[in-house]
PDB file of C-alpha atoms in Angstrom:
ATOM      1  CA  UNK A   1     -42.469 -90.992  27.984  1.00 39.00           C
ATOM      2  CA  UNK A   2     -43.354 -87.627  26.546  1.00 41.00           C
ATOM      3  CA  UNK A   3     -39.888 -87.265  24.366  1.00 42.00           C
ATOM      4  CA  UNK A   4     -40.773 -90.923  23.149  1.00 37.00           C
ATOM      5  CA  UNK A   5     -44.469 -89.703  22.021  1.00 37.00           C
ATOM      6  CA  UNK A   6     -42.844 -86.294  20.693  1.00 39.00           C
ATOM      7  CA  UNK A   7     -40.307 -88.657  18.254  1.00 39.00           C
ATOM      8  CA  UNK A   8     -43.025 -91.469  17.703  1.00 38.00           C
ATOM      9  CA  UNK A   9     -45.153 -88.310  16.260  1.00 39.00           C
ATOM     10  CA  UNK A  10     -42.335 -87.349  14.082  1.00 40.00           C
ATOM     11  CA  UNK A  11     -41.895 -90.759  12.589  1.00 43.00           C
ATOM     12  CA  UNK A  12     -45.119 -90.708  11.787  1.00 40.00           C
ATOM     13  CA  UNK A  13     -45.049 -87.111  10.059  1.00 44.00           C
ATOM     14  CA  UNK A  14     -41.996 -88.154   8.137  1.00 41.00           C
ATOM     15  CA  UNK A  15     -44.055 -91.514   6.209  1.00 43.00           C
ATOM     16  CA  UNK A  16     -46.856 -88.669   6.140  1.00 43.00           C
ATOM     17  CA  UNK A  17     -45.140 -85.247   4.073  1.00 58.00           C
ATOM     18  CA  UNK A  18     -41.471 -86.067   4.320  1.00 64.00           C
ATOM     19  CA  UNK A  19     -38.969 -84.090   6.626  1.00 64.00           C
ATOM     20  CA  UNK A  20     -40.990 -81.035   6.570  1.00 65.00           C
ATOM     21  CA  UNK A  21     -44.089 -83.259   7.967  1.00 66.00           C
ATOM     22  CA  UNK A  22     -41.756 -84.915  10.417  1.00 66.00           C
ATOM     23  CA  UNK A  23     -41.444 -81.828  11.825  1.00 65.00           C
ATOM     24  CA  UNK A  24     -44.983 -80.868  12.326  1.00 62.00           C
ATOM     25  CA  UNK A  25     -45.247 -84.384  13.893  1.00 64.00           C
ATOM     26  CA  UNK A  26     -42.559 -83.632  16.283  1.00 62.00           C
ATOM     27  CA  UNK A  27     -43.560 -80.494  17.241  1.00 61.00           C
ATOM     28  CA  UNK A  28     -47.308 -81.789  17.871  1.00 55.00           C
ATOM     29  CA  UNK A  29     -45.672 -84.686  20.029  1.00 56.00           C
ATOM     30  CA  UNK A  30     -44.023 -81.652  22.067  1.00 53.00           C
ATOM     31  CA  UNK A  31     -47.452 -80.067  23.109  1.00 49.00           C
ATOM     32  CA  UNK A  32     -47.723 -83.330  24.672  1.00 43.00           C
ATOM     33  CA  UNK A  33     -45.130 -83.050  26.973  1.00 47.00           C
ATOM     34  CA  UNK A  34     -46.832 -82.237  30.555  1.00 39.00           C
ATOM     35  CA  UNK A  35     -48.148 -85.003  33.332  1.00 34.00           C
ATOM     36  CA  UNK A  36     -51.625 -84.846  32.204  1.00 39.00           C
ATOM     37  CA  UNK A  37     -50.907 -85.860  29.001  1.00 42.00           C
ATOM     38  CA  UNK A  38     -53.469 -83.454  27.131  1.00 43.00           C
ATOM     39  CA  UNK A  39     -52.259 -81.346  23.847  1.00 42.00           C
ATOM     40  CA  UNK A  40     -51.715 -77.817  24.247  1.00 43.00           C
ATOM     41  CA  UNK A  41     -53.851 -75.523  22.256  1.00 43.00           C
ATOM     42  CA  UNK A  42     -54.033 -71.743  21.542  1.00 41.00           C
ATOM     43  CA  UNK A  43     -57.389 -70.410  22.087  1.00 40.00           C
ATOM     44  CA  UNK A  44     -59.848 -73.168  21.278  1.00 40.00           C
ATOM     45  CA  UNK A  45     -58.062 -74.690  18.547  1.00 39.00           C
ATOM     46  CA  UNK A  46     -55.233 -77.521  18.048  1.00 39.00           C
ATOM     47  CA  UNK A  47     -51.855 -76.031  16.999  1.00 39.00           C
ATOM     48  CA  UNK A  48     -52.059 -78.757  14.114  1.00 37.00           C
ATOM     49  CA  UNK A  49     -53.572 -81.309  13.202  1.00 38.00           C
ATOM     50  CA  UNK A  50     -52.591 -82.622   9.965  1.00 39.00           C
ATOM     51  CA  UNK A  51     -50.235 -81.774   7.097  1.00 38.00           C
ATOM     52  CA  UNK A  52     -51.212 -79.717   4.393  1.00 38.00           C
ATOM     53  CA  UNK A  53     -49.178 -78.182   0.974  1.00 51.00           C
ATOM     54  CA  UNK A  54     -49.846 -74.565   3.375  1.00 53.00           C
ATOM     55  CA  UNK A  55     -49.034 -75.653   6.358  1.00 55.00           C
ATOM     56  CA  UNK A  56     -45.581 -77.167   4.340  1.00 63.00           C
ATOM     57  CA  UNK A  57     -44.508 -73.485   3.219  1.00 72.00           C
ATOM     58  CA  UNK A  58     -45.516 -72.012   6.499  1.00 79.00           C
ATOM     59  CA  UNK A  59     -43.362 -74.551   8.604  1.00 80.00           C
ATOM     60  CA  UNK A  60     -40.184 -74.893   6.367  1.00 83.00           C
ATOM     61  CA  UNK A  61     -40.321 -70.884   6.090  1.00 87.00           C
ATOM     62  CA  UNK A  62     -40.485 -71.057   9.949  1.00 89.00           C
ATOM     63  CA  UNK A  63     -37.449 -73.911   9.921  1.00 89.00           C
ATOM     64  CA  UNK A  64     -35.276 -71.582   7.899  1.00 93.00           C
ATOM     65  CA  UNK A  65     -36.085 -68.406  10.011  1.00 95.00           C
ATOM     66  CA  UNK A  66     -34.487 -70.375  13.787  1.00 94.00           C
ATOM     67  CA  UNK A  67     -31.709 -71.547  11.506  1.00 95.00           C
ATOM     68  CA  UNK A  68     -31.059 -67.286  10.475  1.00 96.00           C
ATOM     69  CA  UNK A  69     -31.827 -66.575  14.369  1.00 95.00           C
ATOM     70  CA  UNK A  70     -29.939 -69.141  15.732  1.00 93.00           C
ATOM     71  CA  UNK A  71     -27.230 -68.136  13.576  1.00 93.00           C
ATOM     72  CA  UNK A  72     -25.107 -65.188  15.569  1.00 89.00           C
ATOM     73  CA  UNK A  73     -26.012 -67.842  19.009  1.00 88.00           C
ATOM     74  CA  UNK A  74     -28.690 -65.477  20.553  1.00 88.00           C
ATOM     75  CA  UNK A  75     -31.890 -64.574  19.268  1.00 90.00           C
ATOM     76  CA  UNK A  76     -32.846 -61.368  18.938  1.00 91.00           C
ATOM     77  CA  UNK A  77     -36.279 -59.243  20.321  1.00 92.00           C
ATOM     78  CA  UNK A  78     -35.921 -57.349  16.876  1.00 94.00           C
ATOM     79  CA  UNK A  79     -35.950 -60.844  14.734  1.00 94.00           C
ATOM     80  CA  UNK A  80     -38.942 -61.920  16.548  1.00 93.00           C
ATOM     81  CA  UNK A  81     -40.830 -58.566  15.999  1.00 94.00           C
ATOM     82  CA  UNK A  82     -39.713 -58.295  12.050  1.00 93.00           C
ATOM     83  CA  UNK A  83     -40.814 -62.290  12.135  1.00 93.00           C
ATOM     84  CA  UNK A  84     -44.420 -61.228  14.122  1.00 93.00           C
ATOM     85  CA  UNK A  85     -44.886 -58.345  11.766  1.00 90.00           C
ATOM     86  CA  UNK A  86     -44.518 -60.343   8.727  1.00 87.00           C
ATOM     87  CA  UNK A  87     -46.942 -63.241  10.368  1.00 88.00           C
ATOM     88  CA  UNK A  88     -49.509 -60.763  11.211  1.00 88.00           C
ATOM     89  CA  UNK A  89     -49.627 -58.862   7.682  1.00 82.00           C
ATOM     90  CA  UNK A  90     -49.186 -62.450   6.104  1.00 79.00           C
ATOM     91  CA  UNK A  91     -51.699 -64.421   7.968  1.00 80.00           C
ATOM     92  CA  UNK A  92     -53.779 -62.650  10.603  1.00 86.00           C
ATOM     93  CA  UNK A  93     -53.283 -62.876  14.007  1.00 90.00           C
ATOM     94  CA  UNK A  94     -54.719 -65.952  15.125  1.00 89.00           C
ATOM     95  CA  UNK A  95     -53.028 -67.870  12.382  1.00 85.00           C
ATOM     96  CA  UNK A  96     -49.295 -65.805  13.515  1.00 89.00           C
ATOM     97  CA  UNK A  97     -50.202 -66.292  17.195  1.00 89.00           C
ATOM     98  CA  UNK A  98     -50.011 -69.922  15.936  1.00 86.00           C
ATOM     99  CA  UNK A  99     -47.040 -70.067  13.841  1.00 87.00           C
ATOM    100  CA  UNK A 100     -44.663 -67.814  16.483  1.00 91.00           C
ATOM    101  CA  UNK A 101     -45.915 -70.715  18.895  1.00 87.00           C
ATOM    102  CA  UNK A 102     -44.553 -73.316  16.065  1.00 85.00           C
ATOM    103  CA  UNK A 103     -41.582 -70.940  15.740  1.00 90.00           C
ATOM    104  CA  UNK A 104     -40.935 -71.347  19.821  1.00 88.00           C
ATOM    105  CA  UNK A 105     -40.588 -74.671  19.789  1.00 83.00           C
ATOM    106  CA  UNK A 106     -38.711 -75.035  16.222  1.00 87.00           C
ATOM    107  CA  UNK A 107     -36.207 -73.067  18.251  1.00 90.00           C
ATOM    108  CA  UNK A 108     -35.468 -75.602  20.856  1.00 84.00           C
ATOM    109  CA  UNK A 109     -35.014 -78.326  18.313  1.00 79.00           C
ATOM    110  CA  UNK A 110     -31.723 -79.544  16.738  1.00 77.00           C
ATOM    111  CA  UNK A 111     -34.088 -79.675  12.921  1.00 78.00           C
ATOM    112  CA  UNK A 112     -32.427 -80.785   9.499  1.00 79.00           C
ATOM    113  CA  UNK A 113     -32.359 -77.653   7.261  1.00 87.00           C
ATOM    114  CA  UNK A 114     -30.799 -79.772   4.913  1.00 89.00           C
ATOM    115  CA  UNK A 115     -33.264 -82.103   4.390  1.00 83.00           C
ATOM    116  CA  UNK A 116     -36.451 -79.137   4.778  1.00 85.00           C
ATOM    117  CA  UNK A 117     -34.560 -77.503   2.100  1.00 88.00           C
ATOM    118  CA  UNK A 118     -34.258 -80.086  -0.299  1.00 87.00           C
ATOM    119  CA  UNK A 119     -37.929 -80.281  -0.283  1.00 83.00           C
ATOM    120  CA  UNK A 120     -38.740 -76.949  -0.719  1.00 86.00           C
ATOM    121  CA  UNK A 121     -35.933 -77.072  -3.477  1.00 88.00           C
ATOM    122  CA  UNK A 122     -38.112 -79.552  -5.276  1.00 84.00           C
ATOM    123  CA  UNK A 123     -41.620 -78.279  -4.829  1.00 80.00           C
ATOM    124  CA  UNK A 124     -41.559 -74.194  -4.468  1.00 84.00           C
ATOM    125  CA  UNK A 125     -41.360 -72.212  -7.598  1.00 85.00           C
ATOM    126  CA  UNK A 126     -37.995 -70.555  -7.736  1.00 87.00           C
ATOM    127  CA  UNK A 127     -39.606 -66.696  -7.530  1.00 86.00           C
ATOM    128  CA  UNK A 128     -40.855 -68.059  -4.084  1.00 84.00           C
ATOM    129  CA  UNK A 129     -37.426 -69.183  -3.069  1.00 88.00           C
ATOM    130  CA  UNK A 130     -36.138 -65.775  -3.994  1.00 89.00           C
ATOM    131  CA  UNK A 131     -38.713 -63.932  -2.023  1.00 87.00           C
ATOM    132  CA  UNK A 132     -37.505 -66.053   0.919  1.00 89.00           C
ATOM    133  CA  UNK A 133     -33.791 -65.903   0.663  1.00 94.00           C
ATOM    134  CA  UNK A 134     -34.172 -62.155   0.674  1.00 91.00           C
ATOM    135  CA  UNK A 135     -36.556 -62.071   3.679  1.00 92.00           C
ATOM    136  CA  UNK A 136     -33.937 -64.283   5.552  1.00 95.00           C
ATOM    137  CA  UNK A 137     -31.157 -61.393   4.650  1.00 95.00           C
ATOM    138  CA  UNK A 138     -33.823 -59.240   5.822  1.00 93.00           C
ATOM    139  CA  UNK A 139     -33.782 -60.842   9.364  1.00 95.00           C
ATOM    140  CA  UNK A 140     -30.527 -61.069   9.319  1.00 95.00           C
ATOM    141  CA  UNK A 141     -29.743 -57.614   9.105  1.00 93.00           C
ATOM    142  CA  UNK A 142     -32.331 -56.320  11.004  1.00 93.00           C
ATOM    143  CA  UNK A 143     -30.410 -55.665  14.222  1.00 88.00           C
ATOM    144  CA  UNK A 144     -28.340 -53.183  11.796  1.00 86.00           C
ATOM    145  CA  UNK A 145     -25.707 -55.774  10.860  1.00 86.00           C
ATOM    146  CA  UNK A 146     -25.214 -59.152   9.045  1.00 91.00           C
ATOM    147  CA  UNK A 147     -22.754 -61.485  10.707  1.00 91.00           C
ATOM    148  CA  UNK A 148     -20.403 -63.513   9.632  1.00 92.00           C
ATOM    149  CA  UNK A 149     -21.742 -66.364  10.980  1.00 95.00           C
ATOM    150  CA  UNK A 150     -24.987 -64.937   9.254  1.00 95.00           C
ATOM    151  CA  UNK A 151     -24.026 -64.347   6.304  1.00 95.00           C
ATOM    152  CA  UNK A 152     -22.451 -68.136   6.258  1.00 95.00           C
ATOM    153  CA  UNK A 153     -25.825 -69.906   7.223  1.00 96.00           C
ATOM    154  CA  UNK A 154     -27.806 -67.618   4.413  1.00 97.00           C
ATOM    155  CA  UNK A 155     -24.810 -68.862   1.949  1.00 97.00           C
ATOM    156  CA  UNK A 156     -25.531 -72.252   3.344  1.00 96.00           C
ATOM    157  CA  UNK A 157     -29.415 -72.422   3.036  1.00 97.00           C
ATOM    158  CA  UNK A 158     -28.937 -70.384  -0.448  1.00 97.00           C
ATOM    159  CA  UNK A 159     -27.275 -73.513  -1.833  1.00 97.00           C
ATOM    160  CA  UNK A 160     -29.491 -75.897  -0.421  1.00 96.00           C
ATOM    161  CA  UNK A 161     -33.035 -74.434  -1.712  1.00 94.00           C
ATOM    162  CA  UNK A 162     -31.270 -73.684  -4.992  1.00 96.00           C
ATOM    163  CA  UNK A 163     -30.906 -70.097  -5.264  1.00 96.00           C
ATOM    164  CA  UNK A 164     -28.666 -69.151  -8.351  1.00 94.00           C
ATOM    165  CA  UNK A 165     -24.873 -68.072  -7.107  1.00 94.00           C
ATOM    166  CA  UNK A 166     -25.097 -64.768  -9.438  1.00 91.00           C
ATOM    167  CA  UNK A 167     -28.911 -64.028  -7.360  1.00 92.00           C
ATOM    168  CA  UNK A 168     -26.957 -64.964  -4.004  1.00 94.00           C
ATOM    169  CA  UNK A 169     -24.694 -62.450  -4.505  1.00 91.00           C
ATOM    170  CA  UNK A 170     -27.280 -60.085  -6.147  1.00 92.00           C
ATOM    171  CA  UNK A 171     -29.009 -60.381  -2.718  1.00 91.00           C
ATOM    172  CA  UNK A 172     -26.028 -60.433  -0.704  1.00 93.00           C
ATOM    173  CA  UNK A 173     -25.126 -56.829  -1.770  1.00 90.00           C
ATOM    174  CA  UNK A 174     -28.267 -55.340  -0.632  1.00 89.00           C
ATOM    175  CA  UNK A 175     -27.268 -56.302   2.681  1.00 90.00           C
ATOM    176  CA  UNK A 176     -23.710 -56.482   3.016  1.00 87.00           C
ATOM    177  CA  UNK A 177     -21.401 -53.726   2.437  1.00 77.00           C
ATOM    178  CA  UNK A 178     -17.828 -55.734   1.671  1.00 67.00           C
ATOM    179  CA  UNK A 179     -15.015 -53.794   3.546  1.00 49.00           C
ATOM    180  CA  UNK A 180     -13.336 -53.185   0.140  1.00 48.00           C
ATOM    181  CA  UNK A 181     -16.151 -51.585  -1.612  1.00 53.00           C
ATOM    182  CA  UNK A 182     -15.288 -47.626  -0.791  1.00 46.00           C
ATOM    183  CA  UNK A 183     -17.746 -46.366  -3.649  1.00 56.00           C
ATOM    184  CA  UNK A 184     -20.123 -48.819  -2.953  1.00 56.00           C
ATOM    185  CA  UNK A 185     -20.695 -48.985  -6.534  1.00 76.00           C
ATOM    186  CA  UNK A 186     -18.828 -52.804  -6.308  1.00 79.00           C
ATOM    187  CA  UNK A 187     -21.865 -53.756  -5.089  1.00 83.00           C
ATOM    188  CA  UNK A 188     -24.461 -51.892  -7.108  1.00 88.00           C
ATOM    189  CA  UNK A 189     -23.264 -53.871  -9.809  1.00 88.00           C
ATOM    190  CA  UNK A 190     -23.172 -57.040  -8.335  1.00 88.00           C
ATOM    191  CA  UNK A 191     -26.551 -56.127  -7.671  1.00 88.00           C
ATOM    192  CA  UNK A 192     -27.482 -56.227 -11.258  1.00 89.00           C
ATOM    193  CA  UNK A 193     -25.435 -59.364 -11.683  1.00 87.00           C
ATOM    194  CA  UNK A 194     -22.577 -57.889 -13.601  1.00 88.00           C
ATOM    195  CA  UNK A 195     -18.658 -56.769 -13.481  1.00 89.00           C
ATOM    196  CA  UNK A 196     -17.826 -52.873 -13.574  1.00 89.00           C
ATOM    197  CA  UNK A 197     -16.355 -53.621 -17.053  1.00 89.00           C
ATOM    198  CA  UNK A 198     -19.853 -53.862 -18.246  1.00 89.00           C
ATOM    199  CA  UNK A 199     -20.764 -52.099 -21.183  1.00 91.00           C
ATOM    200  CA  UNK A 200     -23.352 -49.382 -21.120  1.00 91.00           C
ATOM    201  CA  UNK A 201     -25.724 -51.189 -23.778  1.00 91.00           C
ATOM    202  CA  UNK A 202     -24.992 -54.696 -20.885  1.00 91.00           C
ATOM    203  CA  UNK A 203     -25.810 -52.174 -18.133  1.00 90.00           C
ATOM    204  CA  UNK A 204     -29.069 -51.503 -19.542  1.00 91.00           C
ATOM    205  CA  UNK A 205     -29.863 -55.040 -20.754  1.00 92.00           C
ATOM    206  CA  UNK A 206     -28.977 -56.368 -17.120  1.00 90.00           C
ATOM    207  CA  UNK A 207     -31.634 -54.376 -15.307  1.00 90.00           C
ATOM    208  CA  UNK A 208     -34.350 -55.184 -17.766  1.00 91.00           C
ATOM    209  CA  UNK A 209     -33.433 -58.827 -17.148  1.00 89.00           C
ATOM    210  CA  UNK A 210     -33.241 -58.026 -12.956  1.00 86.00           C
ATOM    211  CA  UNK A 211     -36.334 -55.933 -13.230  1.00 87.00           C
ATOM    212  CA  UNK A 212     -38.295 -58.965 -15.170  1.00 86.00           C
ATOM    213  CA  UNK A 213     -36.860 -61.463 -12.256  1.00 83.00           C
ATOM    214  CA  UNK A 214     -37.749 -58.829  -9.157  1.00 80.00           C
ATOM    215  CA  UNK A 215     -40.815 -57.315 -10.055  1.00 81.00           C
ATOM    216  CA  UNK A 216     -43.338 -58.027  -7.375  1.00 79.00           C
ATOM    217  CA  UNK A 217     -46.058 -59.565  -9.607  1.00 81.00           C
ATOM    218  CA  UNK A 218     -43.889 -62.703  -9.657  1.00 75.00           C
ATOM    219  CA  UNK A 219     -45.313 -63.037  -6.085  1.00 71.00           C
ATOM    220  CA  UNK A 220     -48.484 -61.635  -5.870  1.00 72.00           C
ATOM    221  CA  UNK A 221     -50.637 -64.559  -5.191  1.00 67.00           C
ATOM    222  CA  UNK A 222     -48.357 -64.739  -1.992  1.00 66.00           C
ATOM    223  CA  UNK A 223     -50.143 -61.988  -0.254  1.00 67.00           C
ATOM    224  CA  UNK A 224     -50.160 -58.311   0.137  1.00 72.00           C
ATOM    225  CA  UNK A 225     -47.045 -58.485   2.861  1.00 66.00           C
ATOM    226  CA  UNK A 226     -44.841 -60.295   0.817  1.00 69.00           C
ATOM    227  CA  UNK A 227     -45.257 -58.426  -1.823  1.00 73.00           C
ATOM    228  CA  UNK A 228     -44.826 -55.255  -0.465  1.00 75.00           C
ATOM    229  CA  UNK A 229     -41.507 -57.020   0.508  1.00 74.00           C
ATOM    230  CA  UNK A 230     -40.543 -57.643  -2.947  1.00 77.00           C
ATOM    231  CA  UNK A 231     -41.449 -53.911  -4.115  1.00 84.00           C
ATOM    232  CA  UNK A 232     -38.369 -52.796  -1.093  1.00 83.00           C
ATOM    233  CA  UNK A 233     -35.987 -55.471  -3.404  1.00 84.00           C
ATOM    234  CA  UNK A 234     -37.247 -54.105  -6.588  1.00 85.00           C
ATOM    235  CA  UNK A 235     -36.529 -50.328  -5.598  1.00 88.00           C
ATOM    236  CA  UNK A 236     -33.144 -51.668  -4.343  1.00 86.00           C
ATOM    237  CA  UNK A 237     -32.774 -52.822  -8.142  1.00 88.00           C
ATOM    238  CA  UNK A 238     -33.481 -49.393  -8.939  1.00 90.00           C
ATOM    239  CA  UNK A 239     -31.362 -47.904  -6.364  1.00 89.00           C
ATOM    240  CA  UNK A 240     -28.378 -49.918  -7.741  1.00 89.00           C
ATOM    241  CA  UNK A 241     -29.245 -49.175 -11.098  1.00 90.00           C
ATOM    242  CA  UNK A 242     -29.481 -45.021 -10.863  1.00 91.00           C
ATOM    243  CA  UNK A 243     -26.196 -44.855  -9.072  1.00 89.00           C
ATOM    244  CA  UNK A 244     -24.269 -46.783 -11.590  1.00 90.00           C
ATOM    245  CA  UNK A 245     -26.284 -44.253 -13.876  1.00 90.00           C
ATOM    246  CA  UNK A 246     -25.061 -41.277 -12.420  1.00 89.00           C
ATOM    247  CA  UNK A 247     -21.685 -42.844 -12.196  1.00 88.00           C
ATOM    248  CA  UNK A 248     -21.492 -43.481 -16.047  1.00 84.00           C
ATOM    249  CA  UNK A 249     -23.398 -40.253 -17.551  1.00 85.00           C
ATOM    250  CA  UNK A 250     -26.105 -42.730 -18.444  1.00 83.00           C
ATOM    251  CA  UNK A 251     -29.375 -41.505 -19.773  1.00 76.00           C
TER     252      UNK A 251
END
């Protein structure tokens, strides 16, 4: 009875907001699941109650984050304190004490990232997208390495929210170190989105371009945490940037 409520709620989410509401409803349905019948609740408020353009971002964020976890097949104490951290400086803590209850139970559920990230595809501004593909390489490598089965997933839900192959791979450098890249200035450049047989003068014009498509401000509105995020992927621009510098003589 309760797994027939759980799916009758998502059915119901999915006429309401599409696959990311379906979700919500699901989830809601789930905090019916004991004898009594009665809806869980953290402190003395609801988990949710209705579907919202906020509570969209916050869930398909969350939806995206299991998929990254779930990734390597075992989820990791260090994910789910860089995920906390980032809840608490985001939201506050009874709004995160929410979510990582969301994020519990998006965990035990076989969810569509395809479909969640065709939506957010269609209705986040790209900068946004950005800001979350690199957050995702951030969980991924917080345990100290990406996986390969991590690093396929992040390809995977790169495509699907429509981030840019050159910024995928732009991203993908500040995380992962390819075997044949001794100098490591391979990936500096890929960093900046260009070949080693870049001029100087295409150098230059590169990171202006980067540094335009980086620079915090482009998230601002999004809170103080995230961009503080973006400011550690705009002085990895810069990082990239000096050492193919030094490398070349540049001025």
């Amino acid at each position: 009875m309760a797994s027939l409520i759980k799916w009758i709620g998502g059915g119901l989410g999915w006429v309401l907001g599409g696959p990311i509401g379906a979700i919500i409803g699901i989830i809601i349905g789930s905090f019916f699941d004991t004898s009594s019948g009665e809806q869980t609740e953290t402190a003395d408020r609801p988990i949710y109650k209705k579907h919202t353009q906020e509570g969209d971002f916050k869930v398909s964020f969350l939806v995206l984050i299991a998929a990254i976890m779930r990734a390597d097949g075992k989820v990791m104490r260090s994910e789910l304190d860089l995920v906390k951290k980032f809840l608490l400086e985001q939201f506050g803590k009874p709004e995160a004490e929410r979510l990582l209850l969301l994020l519990k139970e998006i965990l035990k559920q076989p969810f569509d990232v395809v479909e969640v990230g065709k939506q957010i595809r269609i209705y986040m501004e790209y900068p946004i997208r950005l800001q979350m593909a690199y957050f995702l390489f951030s969980l991924a490598a917080v345990d100290g390495e990406v996986q390969r089965s991590e690093v396929e997933e992040l390809e995977r839900i790169c495509k699907i929210i429509g981030i840019y192959p050159k910024d995928y791979a732009s991203l993908k450098a500040m995380f992962v170190r390819e075997v044949s890249d001794v100098s490591g200035l391979s990936g500096a450049y890929s960093i900046l989105e260009i070949s080693p047989d870049a001029t100087d003068e295409e150098v230059k014009k590169a990171y202006r371009k980067m540094a335009l498509k980086y620079h915090p401000d482009k998230v601002a509105h999004l809170g103080t945490s995230v961009q503080e995020s973006a400011k550690v992927k705009f002085q990895r621009l810069n990082q990239a940037y000096n050492e193919i510098k030094r490398q070349r003589g540049i001025n």
